[in-house]
PDB file of C-alpha atoms in Angstrom:
ATOM      1  CA  MET A  55     -51.419  76.861 -38.425  1.00  0.00           C
ATOM      2  CA  PRO A  56     -48.935  78.015 -40.956  1.00  0.00           C
ATOM      3  CA  THR A  57     -49.036  81.557 -42.382  1.00  0.00           C
ATOM      4  CA  GLY A  58     -47.453  83.131 -45.612  1.00  0.00           C
ATOM      5  CA  VAL A  59     -47.334  86.100 -48.015  1.00  0.00           C
ATOM      6  CA  ALA A  60     -48.298  86.382 -51.064  1.00  0.00           C
ATOM      7  CA  VAL A  61     -46.706  88.784 -54.122  1.00  0.00           C
ATOM      8  CA  VAL A  62     -49.522  90.633 -56.289  1.00  0.00           C
ATOM      9  CA  CYS A  63     -48.222  91.619 -59.806  1.00  0.00           C
ATOM     10  CA  ASP A  64     -49.061  95.340 -59.462  1.00  0.00           C
ATOM     11  CA  THR A  65     -49.465  95.590 -63.694  1.00  0.00           C
ATOM     12  CA  ASP A  66     -53.326  96.823 -64.103  1.00  0.00           C
ATOM     13  CA  ASP A  67     -56.153  93.400 -64.701  1.00  0.00           C
ATOM     14  CA  CYS A  68     -52.571  90.759 -63.941  1.00  0.00           C
ATOM     15  CA  LEU A  69     -53.786  88.027 -61.783  1.00  0.00           C
ATOM     16  CA  ALA A  70     -50.155  86.691 -61.173  1.00  0.00           C
ATOM     17  CA  VAL A  71     -49.715  86.092 -57.610  1.00  0.00           C
ATOM     18  CA  TYR A  72     -46.419  84.564 -56.166  1.00  0.00           C
ATOM     19  CA  LEU A  73     -46.744  82.373 -52.252  1.00  0.00           C
ATOM     20  CA  ALA A  74     -43.591  83.781 -51.269  1.00  0.00           C
ATOM     21  CA  VAL A  75     -42.702  82.900 -47.638  1.00  0.00           C
ATOM     22  CA  GLU A  76     -44.240  81.265 -45.162  1.00  0.00           C
ATOM     23  CA  THR A  77     -44.098  81.757 -42.091  1.00  0.00           C
ATOM     24  CA  GLY A  78     -44.843  78.620 -39.749  1.00  0.00           C
ATOM     25  CA  ASN A  79     -45.967  78.478 -36.446  1.00  0.00           C
ATOM     26  CA  ASP A  80     -43.208  77.803 -34.612  1.00  0.00           C
ATOM     27  CA  GLY A  81     -43.513  81.244 -32.468  1.00  0.00           C
ATOM     28  CA  ASP A  82     -41.552  82.790 -34.469  1.00  0.00           C
ATOM     29  CA  GLU A  83     -42.548  86.845 -34.255  1.00  0.00           C
ATOM     30  CA  ARG A  84     -41.370  88.401 -37.124  1.00  0.00           C
ATOM     31  CA  SER A  85     -42.884  91.805 -37.699  1.00  0.00           C
ATOM     32  CA  ALA A  86     -44.958  92.688 -40.697  1.00  0.00           C
ATOM     33  CA  ASP A  87     -41.695  95.030 -42.255  1.00  0.00           C
ATOM     34  CA  ASP A  88     -39.775  92.007 -41.697  1.00  0.00           C
ATOM     35  CA  VAL A  89     -42.307  89.134 -43.906  1.00  0.00           C
ATOM     36  CA  SER A  90     -42.918  91.652 -46.070  1.00  0.00           C
ATOM     37  CA  GLN A  91     -39.180  91.883 -47.185  1.00  0.00           C
ATOM     38  CA  LEU A  92     -38.554  88.696 -46.877  1.00  0.00           C
ATOM     39  CA  ALA A  93     -41.405  88.004 -49.865  1.00  0.00           C
ATOM     40  CA  ARG A  94     -40.096  91.005 -51.918  1.00  0.00           C
ATOM     41  CA  LYS A  95     -36.599  89.395 -51.460  1.00  0.00           C
ATOM     42  CA  ALA A  96     -37.671  85.632 -52.557  1.00  0.00           C
ATOM     43  CA  ALA A  97     -39.869  87.503 -55.512  1.00  0.00           C
ATOM     44  CA  GLU A  98     -37.184  88.965 -56.672  1.00  0.00           C
ATOM     45  CA  GLY A  99     -34.826  85.538 -56.658  1.00  0.00           C
ATOM     46  CA  ASP A 100     -37.737  83.651 -59.054  1.00  0.00           C
ATOM     47  CA  GLY A 101     -37.336  86.626 -61.448  1.00  0.00           C
ATOM     48  CA  TRP A 102     -40.763  89.189 -60.085  1.00  0.00           C
ATOM     49  CA  VAL A 103     -39.535  93.305 -61.325  1.00  0.00           C
ATOM     50  CA  ILE A 104     -39.789  95.461 -57.933  1.00  0.00           C
ATOM     51  CA  GLY A 105     -39.846  99.022 -58.739  1.00  0.00           C
ATOM     52  CA  PHE A 106     -41.169 102.036 -56.792  1.00  0.00           C
ATOM     53  CA  GLY A 107     -44.741 103.690 -58.019  1.00  0.00           C
ATOM     54  CA  PHE A 108     -46.253 106.403 -55.401  1.00  0.00           C
ATOM     55  CA  GLY A 109     -43.704 105.581 -53.260  1.00  0.00           C
ATOM     56  CA  GLN A 110     -44.141 102.529 -52.304  1.00  0.00           C
ATOM     57  CA  PRO A 111     -42.665  99.623 -53.650  1.00  0.00           C
ATOM     58  CA  VAL A 112     -44.133  97.060 -56.404  1.00  0.00           C
ATOM     59  CA  MET A 113     -43.921  93.861 -57.744  1.00  0.00           C
ATOM     60  CA  THR A 114     -44.358  93.308 -61.718  1.00  0.00           C
ATOM     61  CA  CYS A 115     -44.027  89.541 -62.098  1.00  0.00           C
ATOM     62  CA  PRO A 116     -42.179  88.200 -64.463  1.00  0.00           C
ATOM     63  CA  GLY A 117     -44.493  87.557 -67.932  1.00  0.00           C
ATOM     64  CA  CYS A 118     -45.342  91.130 -67.887  1.00  0.00           C
ATOM     65  CA  ALA A 119     -42.121  92.071 -67.086  1.00  0.00           C
ATOM     66  CA  ASP A 120     -41.182  90.766 -70.620  1.00  0.00           C
ATOM     67  CA  GLY A 121     -44.182  91.763 -72.227  1.00  0.00           C
ATOM     68  CA  ARG A 122     -45.569  88.286 -72.248  1.00  0.00           C
ATOM     69  CA  GLY A 123     -48.241  89.418 -69.191  1.00  0.00           C
ATOM     70  CA  PRO A 124     -50.772  90.117 -68.196  1.00  0.00           C
ATOM     71  CA  VAL A 125     -51.549  86.665 -66.620  1.00  0.00           C
ATOM     72  CA  ARG A 126     -55.895  86.686 -67.481  1.00  0.00           C
ATOM     73  CA  GLU A 127     -56.207  82.762 -66.819  1.00  0.00           C
ATOM     74  CA  ARG A 128     -55.125  80.956 -63.743  1.00  0.00           C
ATOM     75  CA  GLY A 129     -53.169  77.815 -63.448  1.00  0.00           C
ATOM     76  CA  THR A 130     -50.460  75.951 -61.782  1.00  0.00           C
ATOM     77  CA  CYS A 131     -47.072  77.740 -62.380  1.00  0.00           C
ATOM     78  CA  ARG A 132     -45.446  78.403 -59.349  1.00  0.00           C
ATOM     79  CA  ARG A 133     -43.607  81.450 -60.154  1.00  0.00           C
ATOM     80  CA  CYS A 134     -46.542  83.033 -61.174  1.00  0.00           C
ATOM     81  CA  MET A 135     -50.208  81.275 -60.563  1.00  0.00           C
ATOM     82  CA  GLY A 136     -50.443  81.226 -64.156  1.00  0.00           C
ATOM     83  CA  ARG A 137     -52.171  78.857 -67.339  1.00  0.00           C
ATOM     84  CA  THR A 138     -49.131  75.962 -68.525  1.00  0.00           C
ATOM     85  CA  ASP A 139     -49.181  73.722 -71.361  1.00  0.00           C
ATOM     86  CA  GLU A 140     -48.451  69.807 -71.195  1.00  0.00           C
ATOM     87  CA  ALA A 141     -45.006  70.065 -70.976  1.00  0.00           C
ATOM     88  CA  SER A 142     -45.869  72.366 -67.473  1.00  0.00           C
ATOM     89  CA  ARG A 143     -44.151  75.492 -69.103  1.00  0.00           C
ATOM     90  CA  CYS A 144     -46.165  78.258 -68.528  1.00  0.00           C
ATOM     91  CA  THR A 145     -47.943  80.498 -70.529  1.00  0.00           C
ATOM     92  CA  TYR A 146     -47.198  84.203 -69.067  1.00  0.00           C
ATOM     93  CA  CYS A 147     -43.582  83.152 -67.384  1.00  0.00           C
ATOM     94  CA  LEU A 148     -41.535  81.375 -69.851  1.00  0.00           C
ATOM     95  CA  HIS A 149     -40.780  78.646 -65.492  1.00  0.00           C
ATOM     96  CA  THR A 150     -41.026  75.264 -66.317  1.00  0.00           C
ATOM     97  CA  GLU A 151     -41.225  73.135 -63.098  1.00  0.00           C
ATOM     98  CA  PRO A 152     -38.831  70.694 -62.864  1.00  0.00           C
ATOM     99  CA  PRO A 153     -39.960  66.802 -61.877  1.00  0.00           C
ATOM    100  CA  ASP A 154     -40.413  65.389 -59.075  1.00  0.00           C
ATOM    101  CA  ASP A 155     -38.768  62.379 -57.803  1.00  0.00           C
ATOM    102  CA  GLU A 156     -40.681  60.099 -59.073  1.00  0.00           C
ATOM    103  CA  GLY A 157     -40.380  61.720 -62.758  1.00  0.00           C
ATOM    104  CA  ARG A 158     -43.859  63.845 -62.672  1.00  0.00           C
ATOM    105  CA  ARG A 159     -44.896  67.144 -62.499  1.00  0.00           C
TER     106      ARG A 159
END
């Protein structure tokens, strides 16, 4: 069964989540530290900001990092799971989901 790793925003009351890494079910063994590092790198590549609090890395979602957060309403945004408008643009991180091969968002 495939498993994954989520990154959550460290800002108080923020509901942002980034589904960062799917570890797969092909028998590929990875340590928890390896998976955490992959998740942080994937999130950073998608606009999340890494910082350090109490000696631990913490992640801040793009909306909170830019002053539009915290995410208070869940939606369909791939980057932060925030609410999107009719044009598929996230209210919080401003990410716009490109249309798929059939022109749907």
